[in-house]
mmCIF file of C-alpha atoms and ligand atoms in Angstrom:
data_model
loop_
_atom_site.group_PDB
_atom_site.id
_atom_site.type_symbol
_atom_site.label_atom_id
_atom_site.label_comp_id
_atom_site.label_asym_id
_atom_site.label_seq_id
_atom_site.Cartn_x
_atom_site.Cartn_y
_atom_site.Cartn_z
ATOM 1 C CA MET A 1328 18.010 -12.657 -12.542
ATOM 2 C CA ALA A 1329 15.308 -10.125 -11.710
ATOM 3 C CA GLY A 1330 14.587 -7.759 -14.622
ATOM 4 C CA ALA A 1331 13.493 -4.122 -14.395
ATOM 5 C CA ASN A 1332 9.915 -5.304 -14.664
ATOM 6 C CA THR A 1333 10.141 -7.684 -11.734
ATOM 7 C CA VAL A 1334 8.959 -6.784 -8.234
ATOM 8 C CA ARG A 1335 10.667 -8.448 -5.307
ATOM 9 C CA PRO A 1336 7.891 -9.380 -2.894
ATOM 10 C CA TYR A 1337 8.209 -8.343 0.742
ATOM 11 C CA ARG A 1338 9.982 -11.022 2.746
ATOM 12 C CA TRP A 1339 11.313 -9.975 6.155
ATOM 13 C CA LEU A 1340 9.107 -6.899 5.942
ATOM 14 C CA ALA A 1341 6.126 -9.209 5.605
ATOM 15 C CA LEU A 1342 7.121 -11.521 8.447
ATOM 16 C CA TYR A 1343 7.659 -8.696 10.943
ATOM 17 C CA TYR A 1344 5.274 -6.087 9.520
ATOM 18 C CA ASP A 1345 2.614 -6.146 12.246
ATOM 19 C CA ARG A 1346 5.174 -6.384 15.045
ATOM 20 C CA VAL A 1347 7.502 -3.630 13.836
ATOM 21 C CA PHE A 1348 5.062 -1.348 12.031
ATOM 22 C CA SER A 1349 2.238 -1.808 14.543
ATOM 23 C CA PHE A 1350 1.181 1.810 13.872
ATOM 24 C CA ALA A 1351 0.254 0.751 10.292
ATOM 25 C CA ARG A 1352 -2.837 -1.060 11.593
ATOM 26 C CA SER A 1353 -4.555 2.207 12.528
ATOM 27 C CA TRP A 1354 -2.509 4.679 10.443
ATOM 28 C CA GLY A 1355 -4.998 4.891 7.584
ATOM 29 C CA LYS A 1356 -8.195 5.026 9.601
ATOM 30 C CA ALA A 1357 -8.596 8.821 9.889
ATOM 31 C CA PRO A 1358 -8.054 9.606 6.169
ATOM 32 C CA ARG A 1359 -10.169 6.601 5.150
ATOM 33 C CA MET A 1360 -13.061 7.810 7.273
ATOM 34 C CA HIS A 1361 -12.572 11.408 6.096
ATOM 35 C CA VAL A 1362 -12.602 10.497 2.403
ATOM 36 C CA LEU A 1363 -14.801 7.387 2.344
ATOM 37 C CA GLY A 1364 -16.895 7.763 5.489
ATOM 38 C CA ARG A 1365 -20.137 8.817 3.805
ATOM 39 C CA LEU A 1366 -19.676 6.342 0.936
ATOM 40 C CA LEU A 1367 -18.845 3.225 2.975
ATOM 41 C CA PRO A 1368 -22.448 2.450 3.992
ATOM 42 C CA LEU A 1369 -23.213 2.144 0.244
ATOM 43 C CA VAL A 1370 -20.346 -0.292 -0.389
ATOM 44 C CA GLU A 1371 -21.325 -3.966 -0.609
ATOM 45 C CA SER A 1372 -18.107 -5.378 -2.038
ATOM 46 C CA ALA A 1373 -14.469 -4.274 -1.929
ATOM 47 C CA CYS A 1374 -10.918 -5.213 -2.765
ATOM 48 C CA ASP A 1375 -7.953 -4.225 -0.598
ATOM 49 C CA LEU A 1376 -5.202 -4.051 -3.219
ATOM 50 C CA ALA A 1377 -1.694 -4.687 -1.840
ATOM 51 C CA CYS A 1378 -3.497 -5.637 1.355
ATOM 52 C CA GLY A 1379 -0.373 -6.508 3.330
ATOM 53 C CA THR A 1380 -1.303 -8.395 6.503
ATOM 54 C CA GLY A 1381 -4.966 -7.630 5.825
ATOM 55 C CA SER A 1382 -5.781 -5.095 8.561
ATOM 56 C CA THR A 1383 -7.951 -2.882 6.328
ATOM 57 C CA ALA A 1384 -9.471 -5.867 4.528
ATOM 58 C CA VAL A 1385 -10.526 -7.356 7.869
ATOM 59 C CA THR A 1386 -11.980 -4.003 8.993
ATOM 60 C CA LEU A 1387 -14.121 -3.902 5.849
ATOM 61 C CA ALA A 1388 -15.150 -7.554 6.111
ATOM 62 C CA ARG A 1389 -16.196 -6.909 9.721
ATOM 63 C CA ARG A 1390 -18.648 -4.294 8.427
ATOM 64 C CA GLY A 1391 -20.321 -7.016 6.375
ATOM 65 C CA ILE A 1392 -18.671 -5.921 3.116
ATOM 66 C CA LYS A 1393 -17.781 -8.827 0.824
ATOM 67 C CA THR A 1394 -14.023 -8.312 0.688
ATOM 68 C CA PHE A 1395 -11.127 -9.571 -1.419
ATOM 69 C CA GLY A 1396 -7.489 -9.009 -0.565
ATOM 70 C CA VAL A 1397 -4.752 -8.963 -3.203
ATOM 71 C CA ASP A 1398 -1.012 -8.938 -2.540
ATOM 72 C CA LEU A 1399 2.112 -10.059 -4.343
ATOM 73 C CA SER A 1400 3.908 -11.355 -1.263
ATOM 74 C CA PRO A 1401 3.027 -14.984 -0.391
ATOM 75 C CA THR A 1402 3.833 -14.249 3.263
ATOM 76 C CA MET A 1403 1.532 -11.206 3.320
ATOM 77 C CA CYS A 1404 -1.249 -13.312 1.747
ATOM 78 C CA ARG A 1405 -0.816 -16.039 4.349
ATOM 79 C CA LEU A 1406 -0.823 -13.530 7.226
ATOM 80 C CA ALA A 1407 -3.936 -11.779 5.880
ATOM 81 C CA ARG A 1408 -5.766 -15.129 5.616
ATOM 82 C CA GLU A 1409 -4.714 -16.040 9.158
ATOM 83 C CA LYS A 1410 -5.836 -12.644 10.514
ATOM 84 C CA ALA A 1411 -9.280 -13.044 8.952
ATOM 85 C CA ARG A 1412 -9.585 -16.601 10.261
ATOM 86 C CA ARG A 1413 -8.624 -15.483 13.783
ATOM 87 C CA VAL A 1414 -11.425 -12.923 13.918
ATOM 88 C CA ARG A 1415 -13.815 -15.193 11.983
ATOM 89 C CA VAL A 1416 -14.595 -12.940 9.044
ATOM 90 C CA PRO A 1417 -14.826 -14.122 5.449
ATOM 91 C CA LEU A 1418 -11.922 -12.786 3.358
ATOM 92 C CA ARG A 1419 -10.697 -14.210 0.067
ATOM 93 C CA VAL A 1420 -7.041 -13.400 -0.497
ATOM 94 C CA LEU A 1421 -5.529 -13.691 -3.968
ATOM 95 C CA ARG A 1422 -1.812 -13.620 -4.633
ATOM 96 C CA ALA A 1423 -1.411 -11.355 -7.642
ATOM 97 C CA ASP A 1424 0.477 -8.403 -9.043
ATOM 98 C CA MET A 1425 -1.473 -5.144 -8.820
ATOM 99 C CA ARG A 1426 -0.524 -4.433 -12.453
ATOM 100 C CA ALA A 1427 -2.449 -7.447 -13.739
ATOM 101 C CA PHE A 1428 -4.797 -8.733 -11.014
ATOM 102 C CA ARG A 1429 -8.304 -9.982 -11.826
ATOM 103 C CA LEU A 1430 -11.116 -10.518 -9.342
ATOM 104 C CA PRO A 1431 -13.764 -13.234 -9.686
ATOM 105 C CA GLU A 1432 -16.457 -10.496 -9.800
ATOM 106 C CA PRO A 1433 -16.562 -6.674 -10.044
ATOM 107 C CA VAL A 1434 -16.574 -4.745 -6.747
ATOM 108 C CA ASP A 1435 -17.866 -1.345 -5.542
ATOM 109 C CA LEU A 1436 -14.575 -0.187 -4.010
ATOM 110 C CA VAL A 1437 -10.859 -0.810 -4.526
ATOM 111 C CA LEU A 1438 -8.467 0.576 -1.890
ATOM 112 C CA CYS A 1439 -4.693 0.696 -2.129
ATOM 113 C CA GLU A 1440 -3.284 2.180 1.085
ATOM 114 C CA PHE A 1441 0.050 3.168 2.619
ATOM 115 C CA ASP A 1442 1.838 4.113 -0.618
ATOM 116 C CA ALA A 1443 1.540 0.570 -1.944
ATOM 117 C CA LEU A 1444 0.963 2.041 -5.406
ATOM 118 C CA ASN A 1445 4.459 3.604 -5.371
ATOM 119 C CA HIS A 1446 5.945 0.079 -5.108
ATOM 120 C CA VAL A 1447 5.653 -0.737 -8.829
ATOM 121 C CA PRO A 1448 9.040 -0.874 -10.569
ATOM 122 C CA ARG A 1449 8.442 1.542 -13.450
ATOM 123 C CA LYS A 1450 6.670 4.848 -13.982
ATOM 124 C CA THR A 1451 4.760 3.311 -16.898
ATOM 125 C CA ASP A 1452 3.293 0.698 -14.514
ATOM 126 C CA LEU A 1453 0.833 3.259 -13.158
ATOM 127 C CA ALA A 1454 -1.273 2.925 -16.309
ATOM 128 C CA LYS A 1455 -1.290 -0.868 -15.910
ATOM 129 C CA VAL A 1456 -2.531 -0.568 -12.322
ATOM 130 C CA THR A 1457 -5.264 1.979 -13.106
ATOM 131 C CA LYS A 1458 -6.494 -0.233 -15.976
ATOM 132 C CA ALA A 1459 -6.495 -3.361 -13.783
ATOM 133 C CA VAL A 1460 -8.365 -1.442 -11.055
ATOM 134 C CA ALA A 1461 -10.928 -0.124 -13.557
ATOM 135 C CA ARG A 1462 -11.490 -3.695 -14.776
ATOM 136 C CA ALA A 1463 -12.038 -4.839 -11.164
ATOM 137 C CA LEU A 1464 -14.667 -2.154 -10.461
ATOM 138 C CA ARG A 1465 -18.318 -2.084 -11.437
ATOM 139 C CA PRO A 1466 -19.391 1.029 -13.407
ATOM 140 C CA GLY A 1467 -19.594 3.902 -10.900
ATOM 141 C CA GLY A 1468 -17.266 2.040 -8.500
ATOM 142 C CA ILE A 1469 -14.587 3.959 -6.577
ATOM 143 C CA PHE A 1470 -10.817 3.739 -6.232
ATOM 144 C CA TYR A 1471 -9.234 5.108 -3.043
ATOM 145 C CA PHE A 1472 -5.451 5.245 -2.673
ATOM 146 C CA ASP A 1473 -2.569 7.306 -1.353
ATOM 147 C CA VAL A 1474 0.844 8.015 -2.826
ATOM 148 C CA ASN A 1475 4.163 9.348 -1.628
ATOM 149 C CA ASN A 1476 5.115 12.477 -3.538
ATOM 150 C CA ARG A 1477 8.499 13.769 -4.688
ATOM 151 C CA ALA A 1478 8.763 16.018 -1.598
ATOM 152 C CA ALA A 1479 8.655 12.910 0.639
ATOM 153 C CA PHE A 1480 11.222 11.142 -1.539
ATOM 154 C CA LYS A 1481 13.576 14.061 -1.013
ATOM 155 C CA GLY A 1482 12.636 14.878 2.592
ATOM 156 C CA VAL A 1483 12.121 11.473 4.238
ATOM 157 C CA TRP A 1484 13.739 8.659 2.271
ATOM 158 C CA PRO A 1485 17.361 9.851 2.676
ATOM 159 C CA LEU A 1486 16.975 9.809 6.475
ATOM 160 C CA THR A 1487 18.190 6.956 8.670
ATOM 161 C CA TRP A 1488 15.782 5.727 11.286
ATOM 162 C CA TYR A 1489 15.170 2.663 13.389
ATOM 163 C CA ILE A 1490 12.471 0.814 15.269
ATOM 164 C CA GLU A 1491 13.111 -1.675 18.052
ATOM 165 C CA LYS A 1492 10.618 -4.230 19.340
ATOM 166 C CA PRO A 1493 11.137 -7.316 21.534
ATOM 167 C CA GLY A 1494 13.286 -9.764 19.547
ATOM 168 C CA VAL A 1495 13.627 -7.593 16.453
ATOM 169 C CA ALA A 1496 15.193 -4.282 15.451
ATOM 170 C CA VAL A 1497 15.180 -2.621 12.066
ATOM 171 C CA VAL A 1498 17.347 0.176 10.674
ATOM 172 C CA MET A 1499 16.238 1.819 7.437
ATOM 173 C CA HIS A 1500 18.505 4.043 5.395
ATOM 174 C CA GLY A 1501 17.864 5.135 1.854
ATOM 175 C CA GLY A 1502 17.942 7.854 -0.715
ATOM 176 C CA CYS A 1503 16.388 9.141 -3.876
ATOM 177 C CA ASP A 1504 17.698 9.925 -7.331
ATOM 178 C CA ARG A 1505 18.444 13.482 -8.441
ATOM 179 C CA SER A 1506 15.118 13.822 -10.244
ATOM 180 C CA GLY A 1507 13.215 12.638 -7.170
ATOM 181 C CA GLU A 1508 11.345 10.088 -9.281
ATOM 182 C CA ARG A 1509 12.767 6.988 -7.608
ATOM 183 C CA ALA A 1510 13.543 6.364 -3.952
ATOM 184 C CA TRP A 1511 14.960 3.351 -2.134
ATOM 185 C CA SER A 1512 15.400 2.049 1.342
ATOM 186 C CA ASP A 1513 17.959 -0.481 2.536
ATOM 187 C CA VAL A 1514 16.360 -2.281 5.401
ATOM 188 C CA GLU A 1515 18.724 -3.942 7.887
ATOM 189 C CA TRP A 1516 17.073 -6.458 10.162
ATOM 190 C CA PHE A 1517 18.442 -7.707 13.472
ATOM 191 C CA ILE A 1518 16.415 -10.706 14.546
ATOM 192 C CA ARG A 1519 16.937 -12.576 17.807
ATOM 193 C CA ASP A 1520 17.447 -16.288 17.229
ATOM 194 C CA GLY A 1521 17.833 -17.930 20.632
ATOM 195 C CA GLY A 1522 20.957 -16.390 22.177
ATOM 196 C CA ARG A 1523 22.160 -14.824 18.885
ATOM 197 C CA TRP A 1524 21.129 -11.918 16.695
ATOM 198 C CA ARG A 1525 20.928 -12.612 12.976
ATOM 199 C CA ARG A 1526 21.262 -9.841 10.425
ATOM 200 C CA ARG A 1527 19.085 -9.802 7.301
ATOM 201 C CA HIS A 1528 18.903 -7.317 4.469
ATOM 202 C CA GLU A 1529 16.047 -6.167 2.273
ATOM 203 C CA HIS A 1530 15.913 -3.494 -0.419
ATOM 204 C CA VAL A 1531 12.702 -1.633 -1.241
ATOM 205 C CA GLU A 1532 12.174 0.836 -4.080
ATOM 206 C CA GLU A 1533 9.388 3.241 -4.932
ATOM 207 C CA VAL A 1534 8.585 5.394 -7.961
ATOM 208 C CA CYS A 1535 6.546 8.584 -7.884
ATOM 209 C CA TRP A 1536 4.270 10.523 -10.205
ATOM 210 C CA THR A 1537 3.113 14.095 -10.368
ATOM 211 C CA ALA A 1538 -0.540 14.870 -9.693
ATOM 212 C CA SER A 1539 -1.117 15.463 -13.400
ATOM 213 C CA GLU A 1540 0.447 12.082 -14.322
ATOM 214 C CA ILE A 1541 -1.868 10.391 -11.831
ATOM 215 C CA ARG A 1542 -4.956 12.226 -13.078
ATOM 216 C CA SER A 1543 -4.128 11.444 -16.677
ATOM 217 C CA ALA A 1544 -3.573 7.693 -15.938
ATOM 218 C CA LEU A 1545 -6.914 7.611 -14.113
ATOM 219 C CA ARG A 1546 -8.766 9.400 -16.938
ATOM 220 C CA ASP A 1547 -7.218 7.107 -19.574
ATOM 221 C CA ALA A 1548 -8.432 4.086 -17.594
ATOM 222 C CA GLY A 1549 -12.015 5.395 -17.546
ATOM 223 C CA PHE A 1550 -12.251 7.277 -14.238
ATOM 224 C CA ASP A 1551 -14.188 10.535 -14.495
ATOM 225 C CA THR A 1552 -14.507 12.192 -11.070
ATOM 226 C CA ILE A 1553 -11.111 12.556 -9.376
ATOM 227 C CA ARG A 1554 -10.546 14.271 -6.014
ATOM 228 C CA ALA A 1555 -7.370 14.681 -3.974
ATOM 229 C CA TRP A 1556 -6.506 15.546 -0.344
ATOM 230 C CA ASP A 1557 -3.157 16.496 1.095
ATOM 231 C CA ALA A 1558 -2.305 14.031 3.867
ATOM 232 C CA ALA A 1559 -0.835 16.491 6.391
ATOM 233 C CA PRO A 1560 -4.125 17.584 8.031
ATOM 234 C CA LEU A 1561 -5.428 13.987 7.967
ATOM 235 C CA LEU A 1562 -2.409 12.200 9.458
ATOM 236 C CA THR A 1563 -1.804 14.296 12.542
ATOM 237 C CA ASN A 1564 -0.305 11.276 14.393
ATOM 238 C CA ASP A 1565 2.404 10.740 11.788
ATOM 239 C CA PRO A 1566 5.425 12.928 12.702
ATOM 240 C CA SER A 1567 7.111 12.331 9.314
ATOM 241 C CA ILE A 1568 4.322 14.034 7.347
ATOM 242 C CA ARG A 1569 4.678 17.584 5.996
ATOM 243 C CA PRO A 1570 2.356 19.358 3.562
ATOM 244 C CA GLY A 1571 2.921 17.998 0.054
ATOM 245 C CA TYR A 1572 4.565 14.733 1.152
ATOM 246 C CA ARG A 1573 1.589 12.429 0.557
ATOM 247 C CA THR A 1574 -1.747 12.679 -1.248
ATOM 248 C CA PHE A 1575 -4.964 10.695 -0.874
ATOM 249 C CA TYR A 1576 -7.051 10.224 -4.025
ATOM 250 C CA LEU A 1577 -10.614 9.182 -4.701
ATOM 251 C CA ALA A 1578 -11.602 8.393 -8.295
ATOM 252 C CA ARG A 1579 -14.919 7.193 -9.649
ATOM 253 C CA LYS A 1580 -15.112 4.837 -12.607
ATOM 254 C CA GLN A 1581 -17.384 6.228 -15.254
ATOM 255 C CA LYS A 1582 -20.961 4.956 -15.107
ATOM 256 C CA THR A 1583 -22.044 3.377 -18.355
ATOM 257 C CA GLY A 1584 -23.593 6.103 -20.522
ATOM 258 C CA ASP A 1585 -22.088 9.047 -18.509
HETATM 259 C C1 SAM B 754 3.659 -0.530 2.503
HETATM 260 S S1 SAM B 754 2.873 -2.100 2.347
HETATM 261 C C2 SAM B 754 1.165 -1.631 2.539
HETATM 262 C C3 SAM B 754 0.310 -2.778 3.018
HETATM 263 C C4 SAM B 754 -1.129 -2.404 3.378
HETATM 264 N N1 SAM B 754 -1.830 -1.784 2.270
HETATM 265 C C5 SAM B 754 -1.170 -1.503 4.604
HETATM 266 O O1 SAM B 754 -1.811 -0.430 4.524
HETATM 267 O O2 SAM B 754 -0.600 -1.866 5.655
HETATM 268 C C6 SAM B 754 2.995 -2.392 0.603
HETATM 269 C C7 SAM B 754 2.361 -3.709 0.175
HETATM 270 O O3 SAM B 754 2.362 -3.749 -1.253
HETATM 271 C C8 SAM B 754 2.608 -5.081 -1.646
HETATM 272 N N2 SAM B 754 3.073 -5.041 -3.047
HETATM 273 C C9 SAM B 754 4.214 -4.491 -3.519
HETATM 274 N N3 SAM B 754 4.259 -4.585 -4.856
HETATM 275 C C10 SAM B 754 3.109 -5.188 -5.238
HETATM 276 C C11 SAM B 754 2.556 -5.539 -6.501
HETATM 277 N N4 SAM B 754 3.219 -5.294 -7.655
HETATM 278 N N5 SAM B 754 1.343 -6.123 -6.539
HETATM 279 C C12 SAM B 754 0.669 -6.390 -5.379
HETATM 280 N N6 SAM B 754 1.149 -6.084 -4.159
HETATM 281 C C13 SAM B 754 2.348 -5.478 -4.090
HETATM 282 C C14 SAM B 754 3.639 -5.569 -0.649
HETATM 283 O O4 SAM B 754 3.735 -6.984 -0.624
HETATM 284 C C15 SAM B 754 3.083 -4.973 0.641
HETATM 285 O O5 SAM B 754 2.168 -5.840 1.249
#
């Protein structure tokens, strides 16, 4: 039986991610360029943490950056490897939990996009992730990520919405607890199988942290410079975004001797 510490890896969400959430491939480009644009030419190595199907990892590898991808879902890992192979870029994908992952060598940049960080099962897991990220970075390396905030948990997660694509439809309905610290989505899949439609179910949960909890976890892990941007002005193509719903962060790991 899965314990409170266990994460259920994406299954149907992984298989149909690129088809159903096709917007995800370009969703993060504007904020990434806004926050990282001037730093990217200095980056020689990177890790896309919770890389999903590898869209961002492949974008970085295409720039000549030595890139690793890390994801917990075996299907996501396979799809990321296949995507890199298709476009002939080198990408090493490791199946690992973001709370404990280790890279073969330290990198200049770790990214964790599209609220992947919120997917850990417990609030206390944030400290595990920031420590694992700090270990993966060289001194002075940078950590770029975005998180869903409590306002999004209350404003967006209780809504019901659907997406339909050829051969697959998905209905998502969820909620959040009274404190707004935990949100969930029940994902109902309708997948065409020959002449029939099969129904599948998946349950996804997220936890959230206040800005001060995030800053304190980053500082404890050895990050010194921490900056934050509200997502609303950066994600103008995302109709679900309101001010305060999502935040992008950039944190620099302390340089030795700072
Ligand atoms: C919303 S998707 C984001 C994927 C990708 N970053 C993107 O921008 O499209 C969340 C990803 O986090 C991964 N994930 C969830 N929990 C994880 C964990 N504990 N460790 C590593 N990956 C995890 C899922 O498998 C999924 O690929």
